[in-house]
Coordinates of C-alpha atoms in Angstrom, one line a residue:
M196 CA 0.0 0.0 0.0
T197 CA 1.4 3.4 -1.0
S198 CA 1.9 6.2 1.5
T199 CA -0.9 8.2 -0.1
T200 CA -3.3 5.3 0.1
Q201 CA -2.4 4.7 3.7
T202 CA -2.9 8.4 4.6
T203 CA -6.3 8.3 2.8
A204 CA -7.3 5.2 4.7
L205 CA -6.2 6.6 8.0
A206 CA -8.2 9.8 7.3
A207 CA -11.3 7.8 6.6
A208 CA -10.9 5.6 9.7
T209 CA -10.3 8.7 11.9
A210 CA -13.5 10.3 10.6
S211 CA -15.7 7.2 11.1
Q212 CA -14.4 5.5 14.2
W213 CA -14.7 8.4 16.7
P214 CA -18.3 9.4 17.1
A215 CA -17.2 12.0 19.7
L216 CA -16.3 14.4 16.8
P217 CA -19.5 14.9 14.8
A218 CA -19.9 16.9 11.6
L219 CA -19.3 20.5 12.6
G220 CA -20.4 23.7 10.9
N221 CA -17.7 26.2 12.0
L222 CA -14.1 26.4 13.1
D223 CA -14.9 27.4 16.6
A224 CA -17.0 24.3 17.1
Y225 CA -14.3 22.1 15.7
I226 CA -11.6 23.6 18.0
S227 CA -13.9 23.2 21.0
A228 CA -14.6 19.6 20.1
V229 CA -11.0 18.5 19.6
N230 CA -9.9 20.2 22.8
R231 CA -12.4 17.9 24.6
M232 CA -10.9 14.8 23.1
P233 CA -9.3 12.6 25.7
M234 CA -5.5 12.5 25.9
L235 CA -3.8 9.2 25.8
T236 CA -1.5 8.0 28.7
P237 CA 2.0 7.0 27.7
E238 CA 1.0 3.4 28.1
E239 CA -2.0 3.7 25.9
E240 CA 0.0 5.6 23.3
Q241 CA 2.7 2.8 23.2
A242 CA 0.0 0.1 22.9
Y243 CA -1.8 1.8 20.0
A244 CA 1.5 2.6 18.3
R245 CA 2.6 -1.1 18.5
R246 CA -0.8 -2.3 17.2
L247 CA -0.4 0.0 14.2
R248 CA 3.3 -0.9 13.6
D249 CA 2.9 -4.7 14.1
H250 CA -0.6 -5.3 12.8
N251 CA -1.4 -2.3 10.6
D252 CA -4.4 -1.5 12.9
V253 CA -6.1 1.5 11.3
E254 CA -8.4 1.9 14.3
A255 CA -5.3 2.3 16.6
A256 CA -3.9 4.9 14.2
G257 CA -7.2 6.8 14.4
R258 CA -7.0 6.8 18.2
L259 CA -3.5 8.3 18.0
V260 CA -4.5 10.9 15.5
M261 CA -7.7 12.0 17.3
S262 CA -5.9 12.4 20.6
H263 CA -3.4 14.8 19.0
L264 CA -5.7 17.0 17.0
R265 CA -5.5 19.7 19.7
V266 CA -1.7 19.9 19.0
V267 CA -2.4 20.8 15.4
V268 CA -4.8 23.6 16.5
A269 CA -2.1 25.0 18.9
V270 CA 0.6 24.9 16.2
S271 CA -1.7 26.6 13.6
R272 CA -2.1 29.6 15.8
Q273 CA 1.6 30.3 15.4
Y274 CA 1.1 31.0 11.7
L275 CA -2.0 33.2 11.7
G276 CA 0.2 36.3 10.9
Y277 CA 0.5 35.2 7.3
G278 CA -3.2 36.1 6.6
L279 CA -4.2 32.5 5.6
P280 CA -7.4 30.9 7.0
Q281 CA -6.8 29.0 10.2
G282 CA -9.1 26.2 9.0
D283 CA -6.8 25.6 6.0
L284 CA -3.7 25.6 8.3
I285 CA -5.3 23.1 10.6
Q286 CA -6.3 20.9 7.6
E287 CA -2.7 20.8 6.4
G288 CA -1.4 20.3 9.9
N289 CA -3.7 17.3 10.2
I290 CA -2.1 15.8 7.1
G291 CA 1.3 16.2 8.7
L292 CA 0.0 14.5 11.9
M293 CA -1.3 11.5 10.0
K294 CA 2.1 11.2 8.3
A295 CA 3.8 11.3 11.6
V296 CA 1.5 8.6 13.1
R297 CA 2.2 6.3 10.2
R298 CA 6.0 6.7 10.7
F299 CA 6.1 6.7 14.5
D300 CA 8.2 4.1 16.1
P301 CA 7.2 3.5 19.8
D302 CA 10.6 2.0 20.6
Q303 CA 12.5 5.2 19.9
G304 CA 11.8 6.4 23.5
V305 CA 10.0 9.7 22.6
R306 CA 6.4 10.7 22.9
L307 CA 4.4 11.0 19.7
V308 CA 3.7 14.7 20.3
S309 CA 7.5 15.5 20.1
Y310 CA 7.9 13.4 16.9
A311 CA 4.8 14.8 15.2
L312 CA 5.6 18.5 15.6
H313 CA 8.2 18.3 12.8
W314 CA 5.7 16.8 10.4
I315 CA 2.8 19.1 11.4
K316 CA 5.0 22.2 10.9
A317 CA 6.5 20.9 7.6
E318 CA 3.0 20.5 6.0
I319 CA 1.9 24.0 7.3
H320 CA 5.2 25.5 6.0
E321 CA 4.7 24.0 2.6
Y322 CA 1.1 25.2 2.4
I323 CA 2.1 28.8 3.4
L324 CA 4.9 28.9 0.8
K325 CA 2.5 27.8 -1.9
N326 CA -0.4 30.1 -1.0
W327 CA 0.9 33.1 0.8
R328 CA 1.8 34.8 -2.5
M329 CA 0.9 34.1 -6.1
V330 CA 4.7 34.1 -6.8
K331 CA 6.8 31.8 -4.6
V332 CA 9.1 33.7 -2.4
A333 CA 11.1 30.9 -0.8
T334 CA 12.5 27.9 -2.8
T335 CA 15.9 27.1 -1.2
K336 CA 16.6 25.9 2.4
A337 CA 18.2 29.3 3.2
Q338 CA 15.2 31.2 1.8
R339 CA 12.8 29.1 3.8
K340 CA 14.7 29.8 7.0
L341 CA 14.6 33.5 6.2
F342 CA 10.9 33.4 5.4
F343 CA 9.8 31.9 8.7
N344 CA 12.3 33.7 10.9
L345 CA 12.9 37.2 9.4
R346 CA 9.7 38.8 10.6
S347 CA 9.9 37.8 14.2
L348 CA 13.6 38.5 14.4
K349 CA 13.1 41.9 12.8
N350 CA 10.4 42.8 15.3
E351 CA 12.7 41.7 18.2
L352 CA 15.6 43.8 16.9
K353 CA 13.5 46.9 16.3
A354 CA 11.9 46.7 19.8
E355 CA 15.3 46.2 21.4
H356 CA 16.9 49.2 19.5
A357 CA 13.9 51.4 20.2
M358 CA 14.2 50.7 24.0
T359 CA 18.0 51.2 23.9
D360 CA 18.2 54.3 21.7
G361 CA 14.9 55.9 22.9
E362 CA 13.7 56.1 19.2
S363 CA 10.3 55.3 17.8
Y364 CA 9.8 52.1 15.8
R365 CA 11.3 52.2 12.3
S366 CA 10.2 49.8 9.7
A367 CA 13.3 49.9 7.5
L368 CA 16.3 47.8 8.5
T369 CA 19.6 49.5 9.2
D370 CA 22.9 48.1 7.9
A371 CA 23.8 47.0 11.5
E372 CA 20.5 45.1 11.8
I373 CA 20.9 43.4 8.5
D374 CA 24.4 42.2 9.5
Q375 CA 23.1 41.0 12.8
M376 CA 20.2 39.1 11.3
A377 CA 22.5 37.5 8.7
D378 CA 24.8 36.4 11.4
Q379 CA 22.1 35.0 13.6
L380 CA 20.4 33.1 10.7
K381 CA 23.6 32.0 9.1
V382 CA 22.8 33.4 5.7
K383 CA 24.4 36.0 3.4
R384 CA 23.7 39.7 4.0
E385 CA 22.4 39.9 0.4
E386 CA 19.8 37.2 1.1
V387 CA 18.4 39.1 4.1
I388 CA 18.0 42.3 1.9
E389 CA 16.4 40.4 -0.9
M390 CA 13.9 38.5 1.4
E391 CA 13.1 41.7 3.3
T392 CA 12.3 43.5 0.0
R393 CA 10.1 40.6 -1.3
L394 CA 8.2 40.3 2.0
A395 CA 7.6 44.1 2.1
G396 CA 6.1 44.2 -1.3
G397 CA 2.6 43.1 -1.9
D398 CA 1.0 41.3 -4.8
V399 CA -0.5 43.5 -7.5
L400 CA -3.6 42.3 -9.4
L401 CA -3.1 42.2 -13.1
D402 CA -6.8 42.7 -13.7
P403 CA -8.5 44.3 -10.7
T404 CA -12.2 44.1 -10.1
P405 CA -14.0 46.9 -12.0
S406 CA -14.8 49.9 -9.9
D407 CA -16.1 53.5 -10.2
D408 CA -12.6 55.0 -9.9
D409 CA -9.8 55.0 -12.5
S410 CA -7.7 52.3 -10.8
A411 CA -8.4 49.8 -13.6
Y412 CA -6.6 52.1 -16.0
L413 CA -3.5 52.0 -13.8
A414 CA -3.5 48.3 -13.4
P415 CA -0.6 46.3 -15.1
I416 CA -3.1 44.6 -17.5
A417 CA -3.6 48.1 -19.1
Y418 CA 0.0 48.4 -20.1
L419 CA 1.4 44.9 -20.1
S420 CA -1.1 43.4 -22.6
D421 CA -0.1 43.3 -26.3
H422 CA -3.3 43.8 -28.2
S423 CA -1.6 43.3 -31.5
Q424 CA -1.0 39.7 -30.7
E425 CA -4.5 39.0 -29.4
P426 CA -5.8 35.9 -31.4
T427 CA -8.9 37.7 -32.7
A428 CA -6.9 40.7 -33.8
V429 CA -4.3 38.5 -35.6
L430 CA -7.0 36.7 -37.5
E431 CA -8.8 39.9 -38.4
S432 CA -5.5 41.4 -39.7
R433 CA -4.8 38.3 -41.8
E434 CA -8.2 38.5 -43.2
R435 CA -7.9 42.2 -44.1
D436 CA -4.6 41.5 -45.8
A437 CA -6.1 38.7 -47.8
L438 CA -9.1 40.8 -48.9
A439 CA -6.8 43.7 -49.8
S440 CA -4.8 41.6 -52.2
T441 CA -6.3 38.5 -53.8
G442 CA -9.8 39.2 -52.4
I443 CA -10.3 42.4 -54.3
E444 CA -8.8 40.9 -57.5
K445 CA -11.1 37.9 -57.4
A446 CA -14.1 40.1 -56.7
L447 CA -13.3 42.3 -59.7
D448 CA -13.2 39.1 -61.9
T449 CA -16.9 38.6 -61.1
L450 CA -17.8 41.9 -62.9
D451 CA -18.3 42.6 -66.6
D452 CA -15.8 44.8 -68.3
R453 CA -17.8 48.0 -68.0
S454 CA -18.6 47.6 -64.3
R455 CA -15.0 46.6 -63.6
R456 CA -13.6 49.7 -65.3
I457 CA -16.1 52.0 -63.5
V458 CA -15.1 50.6 -60.1
Q459 CA -11.4 50.8 -60.9
E460 CA -11.7 54.4 -62.1
R461 CA -13.9 55.5 -59.2
W462 CA -12.1 53.6 -56.3
L463 CA -8.8 52.0 -57.3
N464 CA -7.1 54.7 -59.4
V465 CA -7.4 57.3 -56.7
N466 CA -4.3 58.9 -55.2
D467 CA -3.9 59.4 -51.4
D468 CA -4.9 63.0 -51.7
G469 CA -8.2 62.1 -53.4
S470 CA -7.0 63.1 -56.9
G471 CA -7.0 60.9 -59.9
G472 CA -9.6 58.6 -61.3
M473 CA -12.6 59.7 -63.3
T474 CA -15.8 61.4 -62.2
L475 CA -19.3 60.2 -62.7
H476 CA -19.9 62.7 -65.5
E477 CA -16.6 61.8 -67.3
L478 CA -17.6 58.1 -67.3
A479 CA -21.1 59.0 -68.4
S480 CA -19.8 61.0 -71.3
E481 CA -17.5 58.1 -72.3
Y482 CA -20.3 55.5 -72.3
G483 CA -23.0 57.8 -73.6
V484 CA -25.3 57.4 -70.6
S485 CA -26.3 59.7 -67.7
A486 CA -24.2 60.2 -64.6
E487 CA -27.1 58.6 -62.6
R488 CA -26.8 55.5 -64.7
I489 CA -23.1 55.3 -64.0
R490 CA -23.8 55.6 -60.2
Q491 CA -26.4 52.7 -60.5
I492 CA -23.9 50.5 -62.3
E493 CA -21.2 51.4 -59.7
A494 CA -23.6 50.6 -56.8
A495 CA -24.6 47.2 -58.3
A496 CA -20.9 46.3 -58.9
M497 CA -19.9 47.2 -55.4
K498 CA -22.7 45.1 -54.0
K499 CA -21.7 42.1 -56.2
M500 CA -18.0 42.5 -55.1
R501 CA -19.0 42.7 -51.4
K502 CA -20.9 39.4 -51.7
A503 CA -18.0 37.8 -53.5
M504 CA -15.5 39.0 -50.9
T505 CA -17.7 37.8 -48.0
A506 CA -17.9 34.4 -49.4
E507 CA -14.1 34.2 -50.1
P508 CA -12.9 33.3 -46.5
A509 CA -15.5 30.5 -46.2
A510 CA -14.5 29.1 -49.6
A511 CA -10.8 29.2 -48.5

C-alpha cells in the first residue's frame, strides 16, 4: 500500500471511528470539540503505536490521530500572521499529523507529540509557501529559514533598539541590523536584503475588479497586454490583408468589363490626396449614358463585389 493510500485510509478511519467528533459547521465548534478529546496516557500511546506498527491496525492509528488534533490547532495559531485561513492551516497540519503517526516508532523512546511536531510544521510551511503569494518567495533551504524567521527577528531587533536608543519604531532595516540578522540566521547579507524586499512588497492584481474610480486604467493589465498579438486581432489582420490583395482581385473578376472599369476608375485609381480617377460625369460621357446610370452601375458592382469577398474566406 502506498503512502498516499495509507494516509487516505487513515483519514477515513479517523472520521468514522470516533463518534465524539461529529460533523461541525464552523471552526470554533471544531476547535472546541478537539480540545475535549481525551488525551492518551504514555502506556495507551505505546500500545496503540505497536498495534499500528505490528498489525497495521487502522483503528489504533485513528486513536493516535484524534488524541493529538489539539496539538495541530495549537501549532496553527503560530502562523496566523500570514493572513491565511486557520481552517486551512489546521487541515494541512492534520495531514502532517497522520504522516507522523504512520511513521512513528514506539521503541524510539520519545512521545508522539514530540515526533509529530516536525511533520505538522512541515506541512503547514509547505502550504504557506505555496499560497501566501501568487509568486513563490522561498525555494531554497536558506530562503525558507529567512521566510519563517525574518519577521519575528526583525520585530525583536526593532523593539530592542527602540528601547536602547529611545527612538520610535522604524520599519526599515539598518545596515547593522541586516548584518546582525544575517549572522544569527547563518545566511548571506544579500539574502536578508532580498527577502526583506520581497516580504515588504505586496501582490498586484493584473486585472482588478472593475470599480467607479480610475484604478483599472493604472493596473498592469492596461500596459502589459499586447493587443496586436491577441488571437482575434491577428485573425482579423490576416483576413484584411487577404481581402486587400487576392480578395479584391477575385471580386473584380466577377464583374463585366464596364462595371470593372467603373469601379477601378472610381475607387482604385485614386491617389492618397483624393485626386486621380474619373468622375461620374466623365464616365457618363465616355459610355453615352447619364451620370445617374453610372452611379447605379457602380452601386450594383460594389454590391456584387462585397458578396464575393464575404464568401471568399468561407471558400478558403
